mmCIF file of N, CA and C in Angstrom:
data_model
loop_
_atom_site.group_PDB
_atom_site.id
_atom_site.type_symbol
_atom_site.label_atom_id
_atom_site.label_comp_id
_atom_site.label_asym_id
_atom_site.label_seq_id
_atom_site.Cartn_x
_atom_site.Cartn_y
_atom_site.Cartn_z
ATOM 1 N N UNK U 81 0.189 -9.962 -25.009
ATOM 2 C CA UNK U 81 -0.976 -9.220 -24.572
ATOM 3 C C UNK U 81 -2.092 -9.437 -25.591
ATOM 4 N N UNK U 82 -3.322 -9.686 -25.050
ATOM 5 C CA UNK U 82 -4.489 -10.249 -26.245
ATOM 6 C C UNK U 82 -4.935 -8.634 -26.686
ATOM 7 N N UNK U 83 -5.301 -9.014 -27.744
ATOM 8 C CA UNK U 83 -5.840 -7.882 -29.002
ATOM 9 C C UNK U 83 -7.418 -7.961 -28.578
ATOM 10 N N UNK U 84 -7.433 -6.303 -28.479
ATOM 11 C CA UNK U 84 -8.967 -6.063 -28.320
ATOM 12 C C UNK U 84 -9.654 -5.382 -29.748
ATOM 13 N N UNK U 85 -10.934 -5.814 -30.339
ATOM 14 C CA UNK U 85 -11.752 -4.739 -31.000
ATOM 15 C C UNK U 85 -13.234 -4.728 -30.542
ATOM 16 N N UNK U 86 -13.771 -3.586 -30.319
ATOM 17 C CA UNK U 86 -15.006 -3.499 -29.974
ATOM 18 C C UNK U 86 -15.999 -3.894 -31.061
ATOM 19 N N UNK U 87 -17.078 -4.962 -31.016
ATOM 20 C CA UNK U 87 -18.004 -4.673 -32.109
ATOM 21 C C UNK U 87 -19.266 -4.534 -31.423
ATOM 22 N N UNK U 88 -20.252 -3.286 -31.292
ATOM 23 C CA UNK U 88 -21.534 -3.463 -31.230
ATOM 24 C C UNK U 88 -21.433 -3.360 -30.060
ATOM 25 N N UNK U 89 -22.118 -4.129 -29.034
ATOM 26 C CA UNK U 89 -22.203 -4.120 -27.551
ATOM 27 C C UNK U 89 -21.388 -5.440 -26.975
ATOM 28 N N UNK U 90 -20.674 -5.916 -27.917
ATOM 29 C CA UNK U 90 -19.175 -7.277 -27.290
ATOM 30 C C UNK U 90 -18.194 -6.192 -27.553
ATOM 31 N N UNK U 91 -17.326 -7.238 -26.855
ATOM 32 C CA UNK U 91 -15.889 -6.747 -26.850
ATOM 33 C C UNK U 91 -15.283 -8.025 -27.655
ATOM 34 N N UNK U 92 -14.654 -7.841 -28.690
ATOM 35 C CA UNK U 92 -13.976 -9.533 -28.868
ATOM 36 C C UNK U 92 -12.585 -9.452 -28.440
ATOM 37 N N UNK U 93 -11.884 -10.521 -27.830
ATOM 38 C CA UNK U 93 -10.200 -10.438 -27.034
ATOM 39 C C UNK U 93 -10.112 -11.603 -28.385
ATOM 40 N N UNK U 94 -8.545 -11.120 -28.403
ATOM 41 C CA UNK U 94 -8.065 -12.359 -29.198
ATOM 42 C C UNK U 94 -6.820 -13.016 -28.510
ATOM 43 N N UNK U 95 -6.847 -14.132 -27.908
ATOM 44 C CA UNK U 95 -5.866 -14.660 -27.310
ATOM 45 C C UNK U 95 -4.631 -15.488 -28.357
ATOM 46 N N UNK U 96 -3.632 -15.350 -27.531
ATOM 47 C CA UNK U 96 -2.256 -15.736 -28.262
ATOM 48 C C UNK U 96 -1.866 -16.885 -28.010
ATOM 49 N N UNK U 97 -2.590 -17.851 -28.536
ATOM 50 C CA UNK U 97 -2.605 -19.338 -28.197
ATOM 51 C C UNK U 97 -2.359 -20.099 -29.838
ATOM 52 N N UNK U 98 -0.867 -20.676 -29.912
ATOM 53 C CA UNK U 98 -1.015 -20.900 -32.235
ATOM 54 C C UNK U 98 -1.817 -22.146 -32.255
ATOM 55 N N UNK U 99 -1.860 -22.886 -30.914
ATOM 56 C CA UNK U 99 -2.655 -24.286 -31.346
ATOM 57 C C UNK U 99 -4.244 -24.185 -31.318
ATOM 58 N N UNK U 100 -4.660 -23.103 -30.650
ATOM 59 C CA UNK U 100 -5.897 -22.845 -31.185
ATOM 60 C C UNK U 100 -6.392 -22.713 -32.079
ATOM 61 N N UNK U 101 -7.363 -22.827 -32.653
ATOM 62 C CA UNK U 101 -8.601 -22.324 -34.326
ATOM 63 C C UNK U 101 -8.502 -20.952 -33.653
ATOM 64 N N UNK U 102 -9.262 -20.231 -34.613
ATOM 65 C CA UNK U 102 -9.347 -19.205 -34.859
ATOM 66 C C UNK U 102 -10.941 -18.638 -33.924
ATOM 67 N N UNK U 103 -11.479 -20.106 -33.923
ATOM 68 C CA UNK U 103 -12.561 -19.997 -32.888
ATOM 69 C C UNK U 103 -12.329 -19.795 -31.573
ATOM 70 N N UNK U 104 -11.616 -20.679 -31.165
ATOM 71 C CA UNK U 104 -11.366 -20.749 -29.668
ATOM 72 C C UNK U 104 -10.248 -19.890 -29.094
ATOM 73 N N UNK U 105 -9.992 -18.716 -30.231
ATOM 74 C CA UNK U 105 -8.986 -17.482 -29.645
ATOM 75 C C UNK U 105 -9.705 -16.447 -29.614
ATOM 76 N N UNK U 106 -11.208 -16.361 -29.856
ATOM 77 C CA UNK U 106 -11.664 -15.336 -30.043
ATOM 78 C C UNK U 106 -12.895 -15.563 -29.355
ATOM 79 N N UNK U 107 -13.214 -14.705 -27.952
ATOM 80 C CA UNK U 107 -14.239 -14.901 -26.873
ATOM 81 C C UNK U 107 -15.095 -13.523 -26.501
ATOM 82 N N UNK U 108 -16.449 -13.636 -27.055
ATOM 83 C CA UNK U 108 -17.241 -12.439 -26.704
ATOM 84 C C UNK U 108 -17.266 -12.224 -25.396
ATOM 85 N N UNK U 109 -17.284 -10.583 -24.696
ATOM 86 C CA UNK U 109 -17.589 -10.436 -23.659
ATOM 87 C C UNK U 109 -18.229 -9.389 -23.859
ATOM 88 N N UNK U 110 -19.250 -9.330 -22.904
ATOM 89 C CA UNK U 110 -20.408 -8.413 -23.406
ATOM 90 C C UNK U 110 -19.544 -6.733 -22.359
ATOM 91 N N UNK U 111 -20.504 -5.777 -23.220
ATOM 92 C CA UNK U 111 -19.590 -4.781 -22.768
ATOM 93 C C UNK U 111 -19.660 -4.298 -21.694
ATOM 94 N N UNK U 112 -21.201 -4.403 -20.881
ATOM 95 C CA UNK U 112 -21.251 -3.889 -19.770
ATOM 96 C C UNK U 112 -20.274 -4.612 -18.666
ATOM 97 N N UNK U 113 -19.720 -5.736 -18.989
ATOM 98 C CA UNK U 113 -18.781 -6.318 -18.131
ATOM 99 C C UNK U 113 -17.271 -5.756 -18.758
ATOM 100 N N UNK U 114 -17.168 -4.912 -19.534
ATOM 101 C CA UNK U 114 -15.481 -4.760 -19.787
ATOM 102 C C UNK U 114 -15.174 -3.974 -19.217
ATOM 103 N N UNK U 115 -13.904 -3.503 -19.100
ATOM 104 C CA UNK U 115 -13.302 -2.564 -18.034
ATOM 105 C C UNK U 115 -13.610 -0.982 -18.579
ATOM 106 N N UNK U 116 -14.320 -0.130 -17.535
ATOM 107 C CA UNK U 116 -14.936 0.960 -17.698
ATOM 108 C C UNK U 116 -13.698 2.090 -16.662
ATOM 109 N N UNK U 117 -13.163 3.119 -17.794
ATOM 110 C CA UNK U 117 -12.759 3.779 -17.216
ATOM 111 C C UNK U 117 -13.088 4.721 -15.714
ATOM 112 N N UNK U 118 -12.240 4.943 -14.978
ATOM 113 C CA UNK U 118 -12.293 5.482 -13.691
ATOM 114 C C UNK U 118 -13.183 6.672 -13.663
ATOM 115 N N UNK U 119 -14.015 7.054 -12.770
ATOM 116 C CA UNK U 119 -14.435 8.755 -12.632
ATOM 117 C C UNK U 119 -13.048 9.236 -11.464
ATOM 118 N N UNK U 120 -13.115 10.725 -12.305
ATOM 119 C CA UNK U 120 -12.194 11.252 -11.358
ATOM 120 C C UNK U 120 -13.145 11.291 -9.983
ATOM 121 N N UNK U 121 -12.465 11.624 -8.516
ATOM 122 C CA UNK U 121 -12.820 11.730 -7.474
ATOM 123 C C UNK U 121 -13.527 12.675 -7.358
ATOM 124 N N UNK U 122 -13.960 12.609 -6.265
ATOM 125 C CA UNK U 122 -15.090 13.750 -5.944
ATOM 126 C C UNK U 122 -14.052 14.497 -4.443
ATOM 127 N N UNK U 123 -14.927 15.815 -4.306
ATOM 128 C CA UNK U 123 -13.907 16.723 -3.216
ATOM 129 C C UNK U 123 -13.392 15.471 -1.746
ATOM 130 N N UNK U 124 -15.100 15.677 -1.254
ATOM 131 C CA UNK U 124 -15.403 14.494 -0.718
ATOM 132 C C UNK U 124 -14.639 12.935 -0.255
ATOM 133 N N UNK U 125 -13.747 12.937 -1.793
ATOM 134 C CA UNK U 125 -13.502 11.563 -1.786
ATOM 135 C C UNK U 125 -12.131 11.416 -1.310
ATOM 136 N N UNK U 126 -11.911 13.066 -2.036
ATOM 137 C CA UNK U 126 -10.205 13.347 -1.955
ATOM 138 C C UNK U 126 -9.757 13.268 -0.352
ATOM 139 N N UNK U 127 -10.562 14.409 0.574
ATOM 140 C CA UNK U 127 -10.352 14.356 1.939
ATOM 141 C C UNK U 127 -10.890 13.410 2.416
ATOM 142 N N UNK U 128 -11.127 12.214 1.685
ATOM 143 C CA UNK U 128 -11.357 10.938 2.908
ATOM 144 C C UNK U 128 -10.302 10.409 3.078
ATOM 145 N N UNK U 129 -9.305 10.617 1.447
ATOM 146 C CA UNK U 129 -7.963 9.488 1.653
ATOM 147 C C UNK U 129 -6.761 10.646 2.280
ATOM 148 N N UNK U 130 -6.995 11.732 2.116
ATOM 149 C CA UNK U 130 -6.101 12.557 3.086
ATOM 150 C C UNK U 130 -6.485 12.039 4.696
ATOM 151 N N UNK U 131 -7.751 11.783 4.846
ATOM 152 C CA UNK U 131 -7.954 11.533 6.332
ATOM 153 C C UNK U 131 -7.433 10.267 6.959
ATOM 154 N N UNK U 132 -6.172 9.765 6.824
ATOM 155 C CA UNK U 132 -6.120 8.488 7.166
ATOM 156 C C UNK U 132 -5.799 8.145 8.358
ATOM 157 N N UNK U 133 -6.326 7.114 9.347
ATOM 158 C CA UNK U 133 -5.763 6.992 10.745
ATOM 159 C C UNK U 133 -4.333 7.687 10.837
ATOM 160 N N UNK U 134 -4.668 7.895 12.402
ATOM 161 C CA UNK U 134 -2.928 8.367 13.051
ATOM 162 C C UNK U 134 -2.148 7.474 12.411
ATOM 163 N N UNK U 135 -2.117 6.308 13.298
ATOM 164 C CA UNK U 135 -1.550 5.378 12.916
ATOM 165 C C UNK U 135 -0.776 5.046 11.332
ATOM 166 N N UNK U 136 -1.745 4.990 10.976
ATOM 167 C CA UNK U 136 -1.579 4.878 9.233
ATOM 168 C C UNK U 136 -0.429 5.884 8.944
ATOM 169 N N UNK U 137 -0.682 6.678 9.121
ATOM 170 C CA UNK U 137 -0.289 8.484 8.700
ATOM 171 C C UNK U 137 1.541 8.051 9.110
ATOM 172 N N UNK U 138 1.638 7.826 10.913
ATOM 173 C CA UNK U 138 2.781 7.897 10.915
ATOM 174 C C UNK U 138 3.727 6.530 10.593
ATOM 175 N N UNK U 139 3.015 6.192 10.446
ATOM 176 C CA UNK U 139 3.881 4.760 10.266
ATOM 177 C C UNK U 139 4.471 4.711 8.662
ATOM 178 N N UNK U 140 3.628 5.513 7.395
ATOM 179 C CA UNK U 140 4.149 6.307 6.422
ATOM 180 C C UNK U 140 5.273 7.412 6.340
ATOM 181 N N UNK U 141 5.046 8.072 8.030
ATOM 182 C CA UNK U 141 6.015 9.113 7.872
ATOM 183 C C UNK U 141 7.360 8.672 7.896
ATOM 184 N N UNK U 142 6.967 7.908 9.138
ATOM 185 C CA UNK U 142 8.595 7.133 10.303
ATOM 186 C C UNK U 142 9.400 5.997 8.288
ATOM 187 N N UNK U 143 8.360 5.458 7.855
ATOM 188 C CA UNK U 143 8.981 4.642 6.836
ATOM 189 C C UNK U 143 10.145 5.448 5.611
ATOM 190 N N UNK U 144 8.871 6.648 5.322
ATOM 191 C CA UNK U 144 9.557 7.537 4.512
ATOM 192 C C UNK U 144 11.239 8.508 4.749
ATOM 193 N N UNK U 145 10.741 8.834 6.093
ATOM 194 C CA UNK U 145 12.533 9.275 6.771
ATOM 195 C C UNK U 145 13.553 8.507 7.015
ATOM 196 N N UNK U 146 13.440 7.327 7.367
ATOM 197 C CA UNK U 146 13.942 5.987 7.242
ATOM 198 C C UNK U 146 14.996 5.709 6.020
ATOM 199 N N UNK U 147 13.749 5.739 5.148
ATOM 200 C CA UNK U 147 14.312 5.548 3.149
ATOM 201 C C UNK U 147 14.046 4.063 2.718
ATOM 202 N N UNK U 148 13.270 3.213 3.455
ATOM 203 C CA UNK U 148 12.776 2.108 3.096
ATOM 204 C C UNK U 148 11.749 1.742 2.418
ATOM 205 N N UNK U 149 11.242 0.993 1.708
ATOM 206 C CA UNK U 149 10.352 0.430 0.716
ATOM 207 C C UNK U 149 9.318 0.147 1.663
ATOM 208 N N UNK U 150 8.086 -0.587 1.318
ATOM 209 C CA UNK U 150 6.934 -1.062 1.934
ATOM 210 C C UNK U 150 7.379 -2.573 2.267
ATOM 211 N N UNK U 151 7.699 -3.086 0.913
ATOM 212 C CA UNK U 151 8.240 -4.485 1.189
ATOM 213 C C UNK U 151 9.656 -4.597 1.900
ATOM 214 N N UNK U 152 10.729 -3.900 2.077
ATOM 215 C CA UNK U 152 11.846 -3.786 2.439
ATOM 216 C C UNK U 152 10.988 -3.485 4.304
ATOM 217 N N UNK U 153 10.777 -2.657 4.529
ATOM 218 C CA UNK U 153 9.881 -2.723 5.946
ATOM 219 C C UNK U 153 9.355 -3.852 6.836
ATOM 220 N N UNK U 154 8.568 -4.494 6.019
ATOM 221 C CA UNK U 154 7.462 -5.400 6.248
ATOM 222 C C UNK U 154 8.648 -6.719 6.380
ATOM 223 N N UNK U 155 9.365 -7.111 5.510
ATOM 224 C CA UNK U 155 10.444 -8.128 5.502
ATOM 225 C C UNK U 155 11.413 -7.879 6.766
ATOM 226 N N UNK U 156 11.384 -6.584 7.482
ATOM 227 C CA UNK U 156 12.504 -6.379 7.731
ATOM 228 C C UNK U 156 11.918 -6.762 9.874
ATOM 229 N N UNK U 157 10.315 -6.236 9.067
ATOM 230 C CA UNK U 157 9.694 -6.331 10.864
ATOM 231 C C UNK U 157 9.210 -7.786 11.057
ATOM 232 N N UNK U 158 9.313 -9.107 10.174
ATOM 233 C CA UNK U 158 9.333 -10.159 9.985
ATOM 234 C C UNK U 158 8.256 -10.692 9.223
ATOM 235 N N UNK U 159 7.717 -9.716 8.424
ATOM 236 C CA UNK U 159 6.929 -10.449 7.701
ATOM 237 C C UNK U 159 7.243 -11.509 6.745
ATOM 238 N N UNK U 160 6.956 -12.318 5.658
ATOM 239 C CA UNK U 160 7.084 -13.209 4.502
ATOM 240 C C UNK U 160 7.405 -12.578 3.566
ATOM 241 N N UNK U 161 8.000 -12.275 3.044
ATOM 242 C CA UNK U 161 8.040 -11.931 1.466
ATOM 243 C C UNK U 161 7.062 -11.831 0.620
ATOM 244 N N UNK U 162 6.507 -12.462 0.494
ATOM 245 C CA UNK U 162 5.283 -12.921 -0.388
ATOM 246 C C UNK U 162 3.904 -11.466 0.088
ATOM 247 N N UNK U 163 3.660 -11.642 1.158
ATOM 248 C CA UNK U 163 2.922 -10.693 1.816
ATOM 249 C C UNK U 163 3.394 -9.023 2.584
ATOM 250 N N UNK U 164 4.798 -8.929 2.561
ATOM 251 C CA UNK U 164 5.099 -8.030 3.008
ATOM 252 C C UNK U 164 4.839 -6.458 2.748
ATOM 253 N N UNK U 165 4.299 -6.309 1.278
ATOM 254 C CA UNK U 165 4.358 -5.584 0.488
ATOM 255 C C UNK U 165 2.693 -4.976 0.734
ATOM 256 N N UNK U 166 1.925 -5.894 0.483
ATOM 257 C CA UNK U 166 1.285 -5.444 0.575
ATOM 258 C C UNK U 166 0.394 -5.535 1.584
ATOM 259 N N UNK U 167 0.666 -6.106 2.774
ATOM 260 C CA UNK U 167 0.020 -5.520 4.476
ATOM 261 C C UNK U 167 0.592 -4.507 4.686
ATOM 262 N N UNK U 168 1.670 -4.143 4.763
ATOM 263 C CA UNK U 168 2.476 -2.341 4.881
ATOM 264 C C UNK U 168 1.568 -1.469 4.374
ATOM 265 N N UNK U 169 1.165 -2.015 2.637
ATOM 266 C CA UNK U 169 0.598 -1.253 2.213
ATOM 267 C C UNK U 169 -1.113 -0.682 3.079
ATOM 268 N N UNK U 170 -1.375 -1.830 3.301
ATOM 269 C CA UNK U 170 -3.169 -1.876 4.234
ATOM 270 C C UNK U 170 -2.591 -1.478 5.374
ATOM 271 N N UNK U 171 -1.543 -1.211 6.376
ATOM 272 C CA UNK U 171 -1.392 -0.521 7.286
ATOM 273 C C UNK U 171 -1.203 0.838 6.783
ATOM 274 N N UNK U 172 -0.641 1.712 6.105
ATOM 275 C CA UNK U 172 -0.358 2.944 6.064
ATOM 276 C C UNK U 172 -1.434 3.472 5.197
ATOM 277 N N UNK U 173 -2.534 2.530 4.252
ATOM 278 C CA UNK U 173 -3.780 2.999 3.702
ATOM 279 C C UNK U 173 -4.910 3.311 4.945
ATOM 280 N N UNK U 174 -4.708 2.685 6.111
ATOM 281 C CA UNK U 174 -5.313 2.049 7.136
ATOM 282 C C UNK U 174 -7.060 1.411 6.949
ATOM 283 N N UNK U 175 -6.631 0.544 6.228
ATOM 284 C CA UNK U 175 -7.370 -0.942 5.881
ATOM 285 C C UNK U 175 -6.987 -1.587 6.882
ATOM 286 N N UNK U 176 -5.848 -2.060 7.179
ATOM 287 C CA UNK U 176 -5.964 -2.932 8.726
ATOM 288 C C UNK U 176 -5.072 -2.260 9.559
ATOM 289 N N UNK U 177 -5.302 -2.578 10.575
ATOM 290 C CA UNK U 177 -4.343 -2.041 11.913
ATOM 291 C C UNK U 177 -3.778 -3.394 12.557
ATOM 292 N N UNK U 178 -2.189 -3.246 12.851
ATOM 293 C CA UNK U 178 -1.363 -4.310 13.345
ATOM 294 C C UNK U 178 -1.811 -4.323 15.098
ATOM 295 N N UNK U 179 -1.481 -6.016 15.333
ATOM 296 C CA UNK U 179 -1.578 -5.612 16.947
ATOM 297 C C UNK U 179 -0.342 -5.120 17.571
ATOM 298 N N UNK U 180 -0.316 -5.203 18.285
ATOM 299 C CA UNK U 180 0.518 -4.131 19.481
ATOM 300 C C UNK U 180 2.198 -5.072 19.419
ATOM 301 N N UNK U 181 2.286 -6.584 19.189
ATOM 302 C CA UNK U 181 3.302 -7.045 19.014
ATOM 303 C C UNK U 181 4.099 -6.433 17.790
ATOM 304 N N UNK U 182 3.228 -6.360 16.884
ATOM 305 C CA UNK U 182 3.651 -5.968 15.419
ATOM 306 C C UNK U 182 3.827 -4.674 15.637
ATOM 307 N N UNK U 183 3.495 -3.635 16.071
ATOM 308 C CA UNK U 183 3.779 -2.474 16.326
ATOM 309 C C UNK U 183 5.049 -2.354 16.899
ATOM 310 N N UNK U 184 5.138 -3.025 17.726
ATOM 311 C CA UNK U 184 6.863 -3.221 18.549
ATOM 312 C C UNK U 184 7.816 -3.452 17.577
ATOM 313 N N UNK U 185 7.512 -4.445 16.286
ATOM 314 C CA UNK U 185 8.419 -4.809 15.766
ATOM 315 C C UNK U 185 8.767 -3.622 14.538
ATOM 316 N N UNK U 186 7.623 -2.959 14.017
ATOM 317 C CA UNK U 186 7.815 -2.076 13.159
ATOM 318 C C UNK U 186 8.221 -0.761 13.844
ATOM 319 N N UNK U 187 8.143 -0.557 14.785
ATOM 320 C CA UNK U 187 9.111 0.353 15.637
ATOM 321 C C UNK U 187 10.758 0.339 15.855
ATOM 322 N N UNK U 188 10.707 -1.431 16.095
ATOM 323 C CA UNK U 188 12.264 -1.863 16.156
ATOM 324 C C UNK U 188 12.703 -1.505 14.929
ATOM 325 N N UNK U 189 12.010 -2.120 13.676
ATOM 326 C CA UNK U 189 12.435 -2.008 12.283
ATOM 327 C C UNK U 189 13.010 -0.706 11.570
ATOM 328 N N UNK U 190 12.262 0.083 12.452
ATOM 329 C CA UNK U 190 12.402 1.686 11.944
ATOM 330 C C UNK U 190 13.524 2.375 12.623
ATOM 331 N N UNK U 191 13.505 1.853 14.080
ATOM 332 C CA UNK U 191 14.856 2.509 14.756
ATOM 333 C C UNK U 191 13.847 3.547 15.521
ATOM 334 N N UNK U 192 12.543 3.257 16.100
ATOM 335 C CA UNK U 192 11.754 4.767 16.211
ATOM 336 C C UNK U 192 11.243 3.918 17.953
ATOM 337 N N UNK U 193 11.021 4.563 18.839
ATOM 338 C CA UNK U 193 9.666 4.471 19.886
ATOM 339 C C UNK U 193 8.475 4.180 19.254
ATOM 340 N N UNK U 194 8.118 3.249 19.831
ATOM 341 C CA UNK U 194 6.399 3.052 19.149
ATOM 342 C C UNK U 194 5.811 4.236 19.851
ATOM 343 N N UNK U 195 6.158 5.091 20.954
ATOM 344 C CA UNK U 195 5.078 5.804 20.939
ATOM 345 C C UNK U 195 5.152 7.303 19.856
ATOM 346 N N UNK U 196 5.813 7.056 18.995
ATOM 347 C CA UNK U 196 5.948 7.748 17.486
ATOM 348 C C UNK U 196 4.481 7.536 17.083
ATOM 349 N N UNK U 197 3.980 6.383 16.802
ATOM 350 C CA UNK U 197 2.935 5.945 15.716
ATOM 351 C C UNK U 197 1.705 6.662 16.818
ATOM 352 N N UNK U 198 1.414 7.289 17.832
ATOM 353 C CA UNK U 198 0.635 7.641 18.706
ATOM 354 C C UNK U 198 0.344 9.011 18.975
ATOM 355 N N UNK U 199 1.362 9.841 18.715
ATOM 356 C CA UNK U 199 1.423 11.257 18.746
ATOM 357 C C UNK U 199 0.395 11.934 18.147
ATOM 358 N N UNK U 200 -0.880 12.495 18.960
ATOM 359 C CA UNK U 200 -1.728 12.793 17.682
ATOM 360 C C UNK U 200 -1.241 14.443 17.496
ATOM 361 N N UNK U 201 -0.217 15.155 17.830
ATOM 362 C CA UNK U 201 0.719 16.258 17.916
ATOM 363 C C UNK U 201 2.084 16.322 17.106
ATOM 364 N N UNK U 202 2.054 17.230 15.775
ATOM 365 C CA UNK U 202 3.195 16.951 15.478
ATOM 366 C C UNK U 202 4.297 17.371 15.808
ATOM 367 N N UNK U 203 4.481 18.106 16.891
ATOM 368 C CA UNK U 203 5.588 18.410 17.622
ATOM 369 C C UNK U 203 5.590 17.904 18.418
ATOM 370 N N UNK U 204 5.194 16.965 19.033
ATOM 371 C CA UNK U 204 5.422 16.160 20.173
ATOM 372 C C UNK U 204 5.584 14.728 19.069
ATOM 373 N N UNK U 205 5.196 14.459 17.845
ATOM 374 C CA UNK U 205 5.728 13.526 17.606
ATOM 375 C C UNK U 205 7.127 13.555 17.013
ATOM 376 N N UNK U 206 7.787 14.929 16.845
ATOM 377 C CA UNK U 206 8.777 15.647 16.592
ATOM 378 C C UNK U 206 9.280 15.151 17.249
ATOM 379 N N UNK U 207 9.132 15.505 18.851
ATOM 380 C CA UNK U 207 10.053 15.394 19.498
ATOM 381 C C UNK U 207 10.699 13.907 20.237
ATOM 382 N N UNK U 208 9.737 13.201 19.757
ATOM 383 C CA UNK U 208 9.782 11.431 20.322
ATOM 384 C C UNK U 208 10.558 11.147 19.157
ATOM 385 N N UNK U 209 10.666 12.158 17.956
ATOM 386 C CA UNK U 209 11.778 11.333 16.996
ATOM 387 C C UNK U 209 13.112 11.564 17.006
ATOM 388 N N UNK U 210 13.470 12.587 17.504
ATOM 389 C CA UNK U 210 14.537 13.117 18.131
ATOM 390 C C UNK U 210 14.709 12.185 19.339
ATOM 391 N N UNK U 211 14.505 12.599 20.279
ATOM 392 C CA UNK U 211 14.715 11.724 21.336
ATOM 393 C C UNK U 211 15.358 10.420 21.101
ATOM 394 N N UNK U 212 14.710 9.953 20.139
ATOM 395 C CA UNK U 212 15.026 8.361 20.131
ATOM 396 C C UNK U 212 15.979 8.608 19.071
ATOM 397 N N UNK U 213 16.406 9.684 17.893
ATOM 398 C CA UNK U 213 17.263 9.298 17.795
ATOM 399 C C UNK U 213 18.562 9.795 18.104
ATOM 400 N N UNK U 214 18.234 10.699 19.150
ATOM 401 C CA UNK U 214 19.162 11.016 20.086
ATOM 402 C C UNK U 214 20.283 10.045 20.967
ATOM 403 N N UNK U 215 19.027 8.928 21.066
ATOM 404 C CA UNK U 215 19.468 7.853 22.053
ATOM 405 C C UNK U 215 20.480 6.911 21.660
ATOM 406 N N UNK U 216 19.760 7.196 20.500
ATOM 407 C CA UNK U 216 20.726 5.468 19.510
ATOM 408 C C UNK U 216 21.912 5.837 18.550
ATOM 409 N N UNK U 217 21.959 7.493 18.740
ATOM 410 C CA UNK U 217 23.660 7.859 18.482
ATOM 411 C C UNK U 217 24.060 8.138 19.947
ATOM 412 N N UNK U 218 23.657 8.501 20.781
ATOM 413 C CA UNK U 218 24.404 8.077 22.432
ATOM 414 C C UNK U 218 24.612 6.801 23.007
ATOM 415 N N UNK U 219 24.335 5.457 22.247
ATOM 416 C CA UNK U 219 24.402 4.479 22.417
ATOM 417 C C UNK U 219 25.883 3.785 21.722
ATOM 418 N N UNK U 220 25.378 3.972 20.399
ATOM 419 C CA UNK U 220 26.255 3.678 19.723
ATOM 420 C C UNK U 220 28.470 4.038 19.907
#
């Protein structure tokens, strides 16, 4: 990990390179470009990320009762490996929304009715989770 000291309005990094001089391990960056701690949120900001699509919302819930990972999910409804992790993640942030094939499959994945992810009622989405998994121990 490179060594930071602030001087003045640079930042100097010192990189961990032994065949370098002593010059070329050590690179000003001015400060208004260094990493500036976070502001906490505003009320505002808080109930925007509580507000997240239906969609989003249940497709977090159905994952969480389940007991599966984001990437364990996403791998499992056929995504890549590489990407699985974090499109799950942009679906349940709801940054993107899957199409309707992919919905089928993350339904299959879950063991749930897609019309779970639709319920804008949580007792009626209660009860579509029951149901279904009513079905698939009467199946079994």
């Amino acid at each position: 990990m490179p060594k930071t000291a602030t001087k003045g309005s640079k930042r100097t990094v010192k990189r961990v390179a032994p065949e370098a001089t002593e010059r070329q391990r050590t690179r000003k960056i001015p400060a208004k470009k260094a990493a500036k701690p976070r502001k906490p949120l505003t009320r505002a900001q808080r109930a925007a990320r509580k507000k997240r699509p239906l969609f989003a919302r249940r497709l977090r819930e159905a994952r969480l009762r389940v007991g599966l990972t984001q990437e364990k999910l996403g791998i499992k409804a056929g995504l890549d490996e590489a990407v699985a992790s974090s499109r799950m993640n942009h679906y349940e942030q709801g940054v993107h929304e899957p199409d309707f094939t992919m919905i089928l499959r993350l339904a299959k994945s879950l063991g749930i009715s897609a019309a779970f992810f639709f319920c804008e009622d949580d007792a009626l989405a209660e009860m579509v989770w029951d149901v279904t998994a009513a079905s698939q121990t009467a199946g079994k």
